[in-house]
XYZ file of C-alpha atoms in Angstrom:
784
model
C 109.800 80.459 113.071
C 112.740 79.662 115.685
C 116.346 80.165 114.339
C 119.064 78.940 116.675
C 122.470 80.962 116.114
C 125.717 80.026 117.672
C 128.661 82.245 116.580
C 132.506 81.418 117.163
C 134.890 83.129 114.548
C 138.534 83.313 114.314
C 139.922 84.729 111.272
C 142.572 87.373 110.201
C 142.369 89.711 107.283
C 145.587 91.373 105.763
C 146.858 93.111 102.695
C 144.937 95.614 100.712
C 146.730 97.023 97.646
C 145.581 99.638 95.166
C 146.578 100.917 91.663
C 145.276 103.943 89.823
C 144.107 101.903 86.941
C 143.364 98.681 88.489
C 143.210 98.219 92.232
C 143.627 94.469 93.181
C 143.349 93.231 96.680
C 144.014 89.751 98.400
C 142.286 88.696 101.567
C 143.411 85.795 103.467
C 142.711 84.103 106.808
C 144.931 83.368 109.720
C 145.677 79.824 108.153
C 146.456 81.717 104.734
C 143.237 80.334 103.332
C 141.665 82.919 100.910
C 138.710 84.712 102.485
C 135.656 84.981 100.080
C 132.651 87.101 99.946
C 134.201 90.005 101.970
C 132.593 93.457 101.166
C 135.175 96.094 100.058
C 133.717 99.508 99.377
C 135.636 102.630 98.051
C 134.454 105.950 99.260
C 135.202 109.645 98.112
C 136.920 111.055 101.246
C 135.239 114.617 100.819
C 131.644 113.813 99.642
C 131.393 110.416 101.469
C 129.624 109.171 98.570
C 130.040 105.544 97.567
C 132.400 105.304 94.294
C 132.045 101.516 93.883
C 132.002 98.304 95.845
C 133.120 94.645 95.202
C 133.098 91.368 97.041
C 136.081 89.055 97.168
C 136.061 86.054 94.892
C 136.964 82.439 95.717
C 140.471 82.972 95.623
C 140.241 86.034 98.059
C 140.794 88.445 95.448
C 138.791 91.553 94.105
C 139.373 94.248 91.477
C 138.744 97.964 91.294
C 138.847 98.946 87.575
C 139.133 102.382 86.035
C 139.474 104.571 89.345
C 140.058 108.210 88.845
C 142.812 110.252 90.474
C 141.422 111.708 93.815
C 141.223 111.120 97.566
C 139.630 108.139 98.756
C 139.242 105.717 101.840
C 138.255 101.995 102.029
C 135.996 100.173 104.068
C 136.265 96.473 104.544
C 133.463 94.217 106.419
C 133.059 90.616 106.940
C 131.152 88.684 109.466
C 133.417 87.911 112.652
C 135.514 91.012 112.095
C 135.267 94.636 113.141
C 134.651 96.997 109.950
C 137.970 98.510 109.276
C 138.202 101.829 107.494
C 141.471 103.092 106.054
C 142.914 106.813 106.555
C 142.036 109.015 103.660
C 144.691 108.662 100.773
C 145.430 110.330 97.765
C 145.432 108.183 94.519
C 147.643 109.802 91.943
C 149.506 106.850 90.500
C 150.139 103.205 91.261
C 149.808 102.836 95.277
C 149.714 100.057 97.744
C 147.876 100.287 100.841
C 148.362 97.453 103.541
C 146.122 97.164 106.691
C 144.728 94.334 108.728
C 141.240 93.719 110.294
C 140.950 93.114 113.832
C 139.095 89.798 114.707
C 135.942 89.940 116.763
C 137.209 87.099 118.762
C 134.890 87.729 121.824
C 133.425 84.347 123.037
C 129.570 84.585 122.429
C 126.843 82.613 124.269
C 124.271 80.792 121.975
C 121.675 83.117 120.770
C 118.010 81.883 120.107
C 116.078 84.489 117.811
C 112.283 83.941 117.554
C 110.945 86.153 114.979
C 107.788 85.931 112.493
C 107.869 88.256 109.741
C 104.922 90.573 109.445
C 102.202 89.372 106.976
C 101.525 92.826 105.864
C 103.573 96.016 105.623
C 102.892 99.485 104.589
C 105.094 101.857 102.709
C 104.462 105.220 101.466
C 103.492 103.730 98.057
C 102.226 100.227 98.673
C 100.641 97.578 101.216
C 102.417 94.134 100.871
C 100.873 91.101 101.863
C 103.298 88.053 102.443
C 101.131 84.882 101.327
C 104.045 82.548 102.161
C 103.469 83.239 105.962
C 99.624 82.514 105.446
C 97.805 79.084 106.096
C 94.834 79.633 104.436
C 94.210 77.666 101.236
C 94.245 79.539 98.024
C 93.059 77.835 94.834
C 93.380 80.591 92.338
C 94.141 84.300 92.201
C 90.630 85.075 93.263
C 91.144 83.397 96.550
C 94.400 85.368 97.101
C 92.678 88.560 96.450
C 90.127 87.787 99.185
C 93.147 87.511 101.503
C 94.168 91.189 101.031
C 92.787 93.364 103.610
C 90.077 95.490 102.249
C 89.932 93.953 99.075
C 86.241 92.806 98.078
C 85.773 90.181 95.269
C 82.292 89.717 93.890
C 80.673 88.601 90.628
C 80.871 92.431 89.764
C 84.610 92.203 89.813
C 87.327 93.307 92.403
C 87.270 96.609 94.444
C 89.402 98.219 97.394
C 88.209 100.774 99.557
C 85.321 101.719 97.098
C 87.526 101.972 94.131
C 87.001 99.171 91.260
C 89.175 100.219 88.645
C 91.946 98.174 89.683
C 94.950 96.927 87.420
C 96.821 93.577 87.806
C 100.305 93.053 87.151
C 102.378 89.867 87.393
C 106.121 90.402 88.563
C 105.445 94.137 87.182
C 104.397 93.025 83.868
C 101.103 93.753 82.054
C 98.026 91.220 82.043
C 95.965 93.736 80.322
C 95.623 91.310 77.465
C 93.404 89.210 79.783
C 89.879 89.970 80.898
C 89.789 90.340 84.694
C 87.241 87.593 85.450
C 89.254 85.117 83.296
C 92.558 85.983 85.132
C 91.016 85.757 88.670
C 89.498 82.396 88.010
C 92.138 80.590 85.838
C 95.527 81.720 87.527
C 96.423 79.165 90.203
C 97.762 80.404 93.405
C 100.513 77.811 93.972
C 103.265 79.820 92.790
C 102.472 83.217 94.189
C 104.833 84.413 96.968
C 103.266 87.792 97.956
C 100.710 90.532 96.673
C 101.646 94.299 96.538
C 98.789 96.628 96.732
C 100.481 99.669 95.167
C 98.062 102.560 96.158
C 100.361 105.455 95.067
C 102.441 103.996 92.169
C 105.734 105.851 91.586
C 107.205 106.830 88.467
C 108.946 103.457 87.784
C 105.261 101.918 87.369
C 103.145 102.414 83.969
C 101.114 105.554 84.422
C 98.134 103.316 83.378
C 95.221 102.797 85.975
C 93.333 105.295 87.874
C 92.703 102.934 90.693
C 95.428 100.907 92.849
C 97.686 98.495 91.126
C 97.786 94.809 92.256
C 101.455 93.501 91.607
C 101.452 89.533 92.073
C 105.036 88.578 92.934
C 105.821 84.969 91.810
C 108.121 82.695 94.000
C 111.644 82.670 93.142
C 114.401 80.107 94.031
C 116.702 81.931 96.784
C 118.026 78.653 98.234
C 121.296 76.875 97.878
C 121.673 73.355 96.899
C 118.786 71.201 95.052
C 115.332 70.929 96.468
C 111.791 70.807 95.430
C 108.366 69.973 96.468
C 105.337 67.869 95.468
C 101.818 69.133 96.040
C 98.396 67.605 95.600
C 94.921 68.782 96.692
C 91.214 67.711 95.991
C 88.106 68.918 97.442
C 84.370 69.539 96.928
C 82.533 72.506 95.599
C 80.023 72.406 92.725
C 81.491 68.803 92.381
C 84.729 66.943 92.951
C 87.744 68.921 92.085
C 91.471 68.301 92.353
C 95.097 69.410 91.163
C 98.668 68.360 91.488
C 101.881 70.272 91.002
C 105.585 69.803 91.317
C 108.701 71.888 91.229
C 112.502 71.469 91.324
C 115.265 74.132 91.802
C 118.911 74.174 92.159
C 121.344 76.953 93.043
C 124.983 76.008 93.021
C 128.106 78.104 92.374
C 127.088 80.510 89.561
C 124.009 78.648 88.007
C 120.505 79.007 89.459
C 117.519 77.205 87.729
C 114.004 76.125 88.526
C 111.176 74.318 86.836
C 107.594 73.673 87.844
C 104.379 72.301 86.326
C 100.915 71.722 87.351
C 97.291 70.668 86.589
C 94.047 71.607 88.135
C 90.462 70.951 87.609
C 88.428 73.150 90.112
C 84.729 73.552 90.174
C 82.480 76.458 91.177
C 79.377 78.195 89.732
C 78.033 81.875 89.441
C 74.341 82.674 90.005
C 72.700 85.892 88.882
C 69.089 86.612 89.747
C 67.669 89.799 88.313
C 64.035 91.321 88.952
C 62.889 94.462 87.102
C 59.522 95.927 85.679
C 58.487 97.563 82.697
C 54.851 99.036 83.001
C 52.780 96.216 84.217
C 55.133 93.446 83.207
C 57.619 91.881 85.697
C 60.850 90.166 84.534
C 62.477 87.591 86.995
C 65.598 86.198 85.568
C 67.855 83.510 87.011
C 71.111 82.470 85.406
C 73.090 79.537 86.851
C 76.371 79.115 85.250
C 78.906 76.421 86.268
C 82.615 76.589 85.759
C 84.821 73.655 85.364
C 88.294 74.706 83.672
C 91.088 72.317 83.251
C 94.523 74.192 83.549
C 97.718 72.714 82.464
C 100.825 75.066 83.170
C 104.464 74.851 83.013
C 107.305 77.283 83.701
C 111.083 77.420 84.017
C 113.817 79.979 84.515
C 117.642 80.076 84.684
C 119.893 82.612 86.009
C 123.539 82.658 85.625
C 125.992 84.882 87.532
C 128.886 85.692 85.195
C 130.556 87.248 88.105
C 130.082 89.197 91.289
C 128.246 92.147 89.328
C 126.992 90.517 86.231
C 124.092 88.202 85.672
C 121.906 87.030 82.722
C 118.698 84.913 82.873
C 115.465 83.918 81.161
C 112.131 82.807 82.351
C 109.240 81.047 80.315
C 105.681 80.143 81.299
C 103.052 78.415 79.211
C 99.292 77.899 80.358
C 96.638 76.158 78.500
C 92.984 76.314 79.961
C 90.028 74.821 78.385
C 86.407 75.028 79.937
C 83.094 73.434 78.455
C 80.001 74.525 80.436
C 76.426 74.750 79.827
C 74.773 77.679 81.918
C 70.811 77.737 82.065
C 68.952 81.094 81.983
C 65.263 81.323 83.085
C 63.179 84.486 82.535
C 59.729 84.545 83.999
C 57.653 87.338 82.639
C 54.322 88.356 84.390
C 51.546 90.576 84.131
C 48.446 90.535 86.188
C 46.696 88.153 84.085
C 49.366 86.229 82.240
C 52.877 84.334 82.756
C 55.339 83.438 80.129
C 58.485 81.834 80.187
C 61.803 82.516 77.974
C 64.055 79.758 78.813
C 67.693 79.430 77.056
C 70.580 77.419 77.697
C 74.163 78.820 76.695
C 76.678 76.327 75.708
C 80.186 77.881 76.226
C 83.664 76.550 75.152
C 86.656 78.455 75.887
C 90.092 77.392 74.997
C 92.800 79.813 76.124
C 96.515 79.661 75.722
C 99.139 82.043 77.141
C 102.808 81.930 76.509
C 105.317 84.282 78.172
C 109.103 84.644 77.668
C 111.279 86.985 79.634
C 115.209 87.402 79.127
C 117.142 89.765 81.343
C 120.410 91.332 82.044
C 121.442 92.858 85.410
C 124.611 94.675 86.616
C 124.880 95.428 90.275
C 127.363 96.644 92.840
C 127.061 98.639 95.805
C 126.796 101.901 93.841
C 125.043 100.956 90.521
C 122.301 98.876 89.474
C 121.071 98.269 85.904
C 118.533 96.013 84.436
C 117.361 95.319 81.034
C 114.787 92.934 80.061
C 112.400 92.013 76.989
C 109.012 90.589 77.668
C 106.964 88.848 75.221
C 103.309 87.696 75.511
C 101.319 85.714 73.188
C 97.655 85.235 74.195
C 94.990 83.295 72.263
C 91.432 82.974 73.420
C 89.096 81.112 71.338
C 85.213 80.914 72.313
C 82.301 79.074 70.840
C 79.171 80.384 72.345
C 75.665 78.889 71.523
C 72.505 80.479 73.015
C 69.396 78.173 72.204
C 65.900 78.073 73.442
C 64.690 75.273 75.497
C 61.439 73.348 74.936
C 59.619 74.496 78.002
C 59.806 78.046 76.738
C 56.533 79.802 75.729
C 58.312 82.612 73.869
C 60.114 82.010 70.514
C 63.532 82.746 70.337
C 65.801 82.391 67.285
C 68.899 80.302 68.440
C 72.233 82.052 68.015
C 75.847 81.014 67.884
C 79.019 83.296 68.409
C 82.383 82.540 67.451
C 84.818 84.969 69.398
C 88.386 84.374 68.604
C 90.989 86.673 70.021
C 94.662 87.052 69.382
C 97.053 89.326 71.220
C 101.044 89.836 71.217
C 102.771 92.083 73.543
C 106.480 93.042 73.186
C 107.956 95.230 75.938
C 111.616 96.561 75.945
C 112.587 98.005 79.287
C 115.646 99.233 80.943
C 116.280 100.757 84.648
C 119.130 102.255 86.237
C 119.762 103.360 89.808
C 122.763 105.061 91.184
C 123.432 104.871 94.893
C 125.238 107.816 95.800
C 124.998 106.853 99.585
C 122.841 105.132 101.914
C 120.627 108.307 102.016
C 120.568 109.233 98.259
C 119.709 107.359 95.293
C 118.732 108.318 91.762
C 116.640 105.970 89.271
C 115.789 106.519 85.744
C 114.702 104.222 82.831
C 112.620 103.744 79.686
C 109.909 101.403 78.454
C 108.869 100.882 74.753
C 105.635 98.544 74.397
C 103.901 97.335 71.419
C 100.460 95.678 71.419
C 98.861 93.904 68.470
C 95.394 92.563 68.986
C 92.840 90.823 66.686
C 89.517 90.165 67.987
C 87.164 88.405 65.584
C 83.505 88.001 66.359
C 81.283 85.927 64.021
C 77.608 85.860 64.580
C 75.161 83.131 63.312
C 71.458 82.713 63.368
C 69.788 79.278 63.302
C 67.412 78.838 60.281
C 64.370 76.438 59.911
C 66.527 73.549 58.761
C 68.698 73.623 62.038
C 71.637 75.017 60.325
C 73.374 78.412 61.420
C 73.683 81.200 58.758
C 76.324 83.697 59.080
C 74.934 87.336 60.080
C 77.439 89.689 58.805
C 75.666 92.770 60.106
C 76.117 91.524 63.687
C 79.788 90.398 62.747
C 83.010 92.251 63.156
C 86.801 91.902 63.229
C 88.711 94.561 65.093
C 92.400 95.243 65.239
C 94.052 97.445 67.570
C 97.639 98.459 67.230
C 99.117 100.444 70.222
C 102.766 101.729 70.691
C 103.587 103.270 74.130
C 106.927 104.963 74.796
C 108.038 106.076 78.254
C 110.463 107.794 80.053
C 110.871 108.243 83.776
C 113.341 109.550 86.624
C 113.078 109.244 90.326
C 114.979 110.300 93.409
C 115.029 108.956 96.876
C 116.662 111.142 99.666
C 116.703 110.636 103.368
C 117.890 113.172 105.988
C 117.488 112.261 109.587
C 114.065 111.084 110.382
C 112.812 112.647 106.962
C 112.723 110.702 103.664
C 111.407 112.012 100.224
C 110.722 110.218 97.043
C 109.770 112.015 93.813
C 109.578 111.286 90.040
C 108.142 112.192 86.736
C 107.125 109.963 84.007
C 106.605 110.750 80.411
C 104.374 108.762 78.299
C 103.848 108.849 74.608
C 100.991 106.614 73.153
C 99.613 105.973 69.984
C 96.632 103.669 69.479
C 94.991 102.899 66.273
C 91.769 100.568 66.172
C 90.417 99.390 63.058
C 86.844 97.828 62.276
C 86.675 95.535 59.328
C 82.801 95.608 59.185
C 82.710 99.368 57.882
C 86.374 99.656 57.280
C 86.931 102.520 59.538
C 90.165 103.275 61.508
C 90.295 105.635 64.468
C 93.502 106.839 66.040
C 94.346 108.415 69.560
C 97.456 109.936 70.400
C 98.452 110.976 73.973
C 101.592 112.686 75.097
C 101.909 113.622 78.906
C 103.721 114.061 81.930
C 102.769 112.172 85.173
C 104.508 113.259 88.464
C 104.304 111.525 91.617
C 105.935 112.006 94.988
C 105.906 111.059 98.682
C 107.403 112.429 101.872
C 107.817 110.381 105.135
C 108.872 111.232 108.647
C 109.914 108.901 111.462
C 108.027 110.188 114.536
C 109.392 107.919 117.082
C 111.025 104.492 117.416
C 107.722 102.835 116.519
C 105.471 105.554 114.719
C 106.026 107.124 111.344
C 103.954 109.053 108.846
C 103.963 109.559 105.172
C 102.029 111.776 102.697
C 101.823 110.529 98.736
C 100.424 112.179 95.459
C 100.128 110.627 92.022
C 98.753 111.533 88.752
C 97.567 108.579 86.636
C 95.797 107.673 83.153
C 93.415 104.912 82.328
C 92.962 103.877 78.701
C 89.979 102.131 77.395
C 90.787 98.452 77.224
C 91.194 96.839 73.828
C 87.718 94.979 73.990
C 85.683 97.736 75.190
C 86.383 99.651 71.945
C 84.870 96.903 69.813
C 81.379 98.501 69.321
C 79.768 95.304 68.481
C 77.132 93.508 70.822
C 77.653 90.190 72.593
C 74.555 88.387 74.093
C 74.637 86.471 77.171
C 71.166 85.260 77.166
C 68.040 86.457 75.024
C 67.430 89.439 77.048
C 70.903 90.734 78.271
C 74.004 92.040 76.473
C 77.165 93.821 76.360
C 78.178 96.350 73.668
C 81.581 98.250 73.250
C 82.123 101.926 72.735
C 84.625 103.087 70.307
C 84.105 106.595 71.265
C 85.542 106.018 74.825
C 87.968 108.746 76.088
C 90.979 107.954 78.485
C 90.291 109.148 81.940
C 92.990 111.171 84.346
C 93.084 110.795 88.056
C 94.669 112.807 90.773
C 95.216 110.613 93.884
C 96.468 111.699 97.418
C 97.002 109.553 100.590
C 98.201 110.046 104.201
C 99.513 107.249 106.428
C 100.446 106.549 109.767
C 102.463 103.257 110.386
C 103.266 101.404 113.545
C 106.601 99.370 113.256
C 106.319 99.380 109.533
C 102.720 98.041 109.445
C 99.659 99.886 108.403
C 97.729 101.746 111.260
C 95.715 104.839 109.912
C 95.237 105.969 106.273
C 93.256 108.701 104.615
C 92.870 108.719 100.783
C 91.338 110.829 98.390
C 91.012 110.604 94.487
C 89.069 112.529 91.778
C 88.905 111.100 88.192
C 87.920 113.129 84.990
C 86.190 111.218 82.401
C 86.017 108.171 84.717
C 84.908 104.941 82.931
C 81.833 103.429 84.225
C 80.023 100.258 83.379
C 76.396 101.887 82.607
C 73.429 99.516 82.451
C 70.374 100.632 80.388
C 66.951 99.052 79.476
C 64.970 99.357 76.331
C 61.416 99.542 77.360
C 60.027 98.528 73.887
C 62.047 95.213 73.424
C 62.602 94.530 77.426
C 66.465 94.094 76.753
C 69.060 95.379 79.046
C 72.543 96.309 77.865
C 75.731 97.067 79.653
C 78.027 99.648 78.003
C 81.264 101.377 79.248
C 80.707 105.139 79.355
C 82.953 108.388 80.438
C 81.526 109.915 83.487
C 81.780 113.787 84.081
C 83.197 113.367 87.517
C 84.012 110.618 90.011
C 85.224 111.278 93.715
C 86.438 108.801 96.175
C 87.179 109.352 99.928
C 88.322 106.507 102.182
C 89.515 106.310 105.707
C 91.335 103.090 106.859
C 92.106 101.835 110.308
C 94.571 98.750 110.891
C 95.358 97.025 114.181
C 97.595 94.103 114.874
C 96.091 91.209 116.997
C 99.355 90.036 118.816
C 98.355 92.254 121.691
C 96.213 89.154 122.672
C 98.309 86.435 124.039
C 98.998 83.659 121.319
C 97.266 85.534 118.481
C 98.977 86.768 115.296
C 97.330 88.708 112.444
C 95.521 91.828 112.131
C 92.089 93.676 111.742
C 90.579 96.853 110.700
C 88.027 99.084 109.336
C 87.669 100.739 106.159
C 85.082 103.713 105.592
C 84.622 105.062 102.176
C 82.549 107.564 100.168
C 81.996 107.318 96.324
C 80.324 109.606 93.923
C 79.300 109.189 90.365
C 78.116 111.703 87.866
C 77.126 111.871 84.259
C 74.574 114.471 83.207
C 73.794 112.961 79.922
C 73.015 109.613 81.411
C 70.817 110.988 84.145
C 73.426 109.570 86.703
C 74.179 110.711 90.314
C 75.044 108.147 92.628
C 76.663 108.681 96.115
C 77.109 106.387 99.330
C 79.091 106.039 102.569
C 80.003 102.595 103.506
C 81.837 100.661 106.135
C 83.703 97.527 105.950
C 85.325 95.209 108.747
C 88.011 92.661 107.758
C 90.511 90.392 109.836
C 93.073 87.683 109.456
C 93.805 85.816 112.758
C 96.372 82.897 113.349
C 96.453 80.861 116.401
C 98.426 77.852 117.503
C 96.366 74.983 118.899
C 97.416 71.905 120.861
C 99.409 69.257 119.043
C 101.050 72.165 116.920
C 98.109 72.604 114.761
C 97.909 75.999 113.257
C 94.493 77.566 112.504
C 93.723 80.802 110.664
C 90.689 82.772 110.122
C 89.867 85.092 107.515
C 86.733 87.274 107.087
C 84.959 90.542 106.365
C 81.864 92.275 106.899
C 80.265 95.217 105.241
C 77.295 97.600 105.597
C 76.824 98.221 102.020
C 78.568 100.089 99.210
C 78.431 101.291 95.668
C 80.045 98.593 93.562
C 80.108 100.541 90.294
C 76.340 101.244 89.424
C 74.842 98.771 91.967
C 73.878 99.915 95.246
C 75.007 96.727 97.341
C 73.400 95.720 100.706
C 75.256 94.084 103.735
C 77.753 91.419 102.937
C 79.814 88.987 104.733
C 82.301 86.104 104.191
C 84.405 83.732 106.831
C 86.928 81.245 105.830
C 88.922 78.832 108.162
C 91.946 76.826 107.746
C 94.012 74.251 109.707
C 97.650 73.018 109.052
C 100.222 70.634 110.489
C 103.571 69.648 109.668
C 104.854 66.050 109.853
C 107.996 64.219 108.967
C 110.562 66.589 110.287
C 108.383 69.383 108.645
C 108.858 68.213 105.065
C 105.112 67.203 104.852
C 102.377 69.892 105.319
C 98.855 68.855 105.628
C 96.180 71.653 105.186
C 92.441 71.612 105.631
C 90.406 74.566 104.447
C 86.788 75.409 104.500
C 85.759 78.579 102.786
C 82.762 80.555 102.931
C 81.423 79.220 106.368
C 79.218 82.587 106.079
C 78.471 83.736 102.689
C 75.497 86.058 102.227
C 76.293 86.701 98.508
C 76.108 90.051 96.883
C 72.753 91.777 96.957
C 71.784 95.110 95.790
C 69.829 97.543 93.399
C 70.341 99.257 90.064
C 68.500 102.550 90.339
C 69.300 105.207 87.742
C 68.113 106.537 84.460
C 64.848 104.532 83.514
C 66.006 101.367 85.245
C 65.161 99.897 88.769
C 66.381 96.235 89.091
C 66.909 94.133 92.170
C 70.105 92.357 91.882
C 71.613 89.096 93.501
C 74.984 87.718 92.498
C 76.210 84.566 94.085
C 79.337 82.658 93.764
C 80.149 78.839 94.826
C 78.719 77.909 98.160
C 80.728 76.257 100.881
C 84.053 74.876 99.553
C 86.321 72.137 101.292
C 89.767 71.375 100.187
C 92.453 69.099 101.581
C 95.985 69.949 100.494
C 99.152 67.887 100.880
C 102.667 69.345 100.298
C 105.945 67.406 100.551
C 109.362 69.269 100.231
C 112.666 67.410 99.639
C 116.287 68.197 98.889
C 118.847 70.237 100.816
C 118.153 73.901 102.120
C 121.636 74.888 101.739
C 123.922 72.941 99.491
C 127.203 74.451 100.612
C 129.215 74.059 103.722
C 128.416 76.142 106.670
C 131.458 78.218 106.321
C 130.067 79.546 103.226
C 126.333 80.149 104.445
C 126.648 83.722 105.409
C 128.667 84.469 102.376
C 125.731 83.092 100.323
C 123.339 85.741 101.712
C 124.529 88.225 99.331
C 123.725 85.987 96.476
C 120.157 85.304 97.983
C 119.531 89.002 98.230
C 120.410 89.633 94.862
C 117.869 87.177 93.784
C 115.315 88.845 96.035
C 116.013 92.024 94.283
C 114.876 90.561 91.056
C 111.338 89.956 92.343
């Protein structure tokens, strides 16, 4: 991005007056016009700590209130002036202090600054991926995840550096009410600004999650004036797909609002091939499952700045997704002398609704920041699932129908306070109270000889979960020269009650525990930095896995919950080397007690396979990561890197002992072609890895995107081709009494064309106030 800045400034600032109770100052220019948005900070002259700070208002005045007697000095700064500090003065009663700022009236030549914000940045606690600088086409959250360096997305879920138990947040808010597959597939990417891969969560984050946290940051209006955009796209995957969206935003004076709406109809499919043997019988299963969700979404938010320090706001989001599809499963059963077919169709209808409302209040000045918000989520997921035998089948099968209705409500009250004692020292503390109520109703039916479906009470269950989690935390950040330290501790008290209506049984689980976290960093030279981090985490069983009843996907495969699941606890350690703030080299180690593992077992009598979440005795992960920027090659931007990881899973009761080393290479490269066409390539290759209990073979994926801007950069055209090389997910399950060859593929090549038109003003106020507005824009960014 090229930014041309030409600065010629002539102003005069004068007269600052103080009072012990209320310190009022007036700021004026040389022509006696009020100077607004000047920064005025009050310091303790002995400790040098910031007492408070204000910004002058539109009339050029500001107010210090309730200042205690003591010795202080003032610093006043504004673009175009040399920063002025007063001499120390003693405040015992009403006092007036006058001084002038010296104008910085040197003639400056025109300055041209060319800069491109890094796509990825590394801190001691997280890796930040800026999607707004990427040209790759992202249709949904699943595509976004593939652009995060080192993240692997397969039909088996998502993993990072060999760690599969990843938790997803949206703007720091939980998405635990949704299953991971649904969230990845159905959440559109249009409104995502960046992704934070929080590898070492600090005390301000929930202690939940034994693996990394992925925090999805949605776009927020930070531009003055009124502006918006209209987007449309269409493409080909497993059929014609399309979508459209529009957004508008306005930021004038004290009011900042935005609204957006969109509709999408993507298409893709997932294929599963499974080959296993029982005695002299061989079972070859092929399941082809198409997806065609239709999603309608709308969101709106409003922020009102009461004054320079206080603001209030509210955000509302609503999403409706409906998907009707028929998947086909073929089981070919062969012996040395016979061949049988078990063919079935799974008719699946899902109706999902998510409503979220989030009001907040914020107080912020140079010394204090306080935020309080309430987050309410109402989630409804209704499913009708009918498994029926096909006429070509040579094996009889009783048709089954399942009604799976789920309702979730989450209420979260949260407050955070930060005290900035100086630029080198800040203290944070806060609390969170979360209440979760779930209602999962599974009704099972069997088809009779008349073609009607009879209710099966023995295979049905209504399962309720009531969970209350209360948390307190404190955290300190200190910088001393080249060293910086961050340390905190979080206390969580959780009470979970699960009730099954089938047997009228209630189970309670109470956990009260402290969760420490810390990191220490040192700047080695102008470019190189190092940091070491530690965190202690908990992973509670999800609400769905506690329901012990069986869900069938086809006649021979099912999933069952486990009401006896225990929470797992993880110690995580990480060492980073950074170069200019970007990741360079990382070593990570984690060990988890009672880790949760999706265990697949086979019944040799019925030939059925079943997936169930169990607790392991022990789980260990080592990972070594090397990143490198590509801008050392002329004209090329982006990054590349390698991840080496080692996984070990052990469970004595289940005859499980899996371990493996693996290597993964990834890259994202940008290059400007002739005619100002920007090209971006995204790809990865892996030698194989342990993905849960599957020992995966090598895998690879390549995507390519081209973009160009027209009409004074208001119209952007983007053409993307995903999965130019896509081998799929191939591996084996080999433990206990089961050996199975697995191949899991998602959609094949995908081509999309996207058009985006932006309209309106970038800045709605005169240039004289453009720099002043930066404070307001920064304040909005802090809310992300």
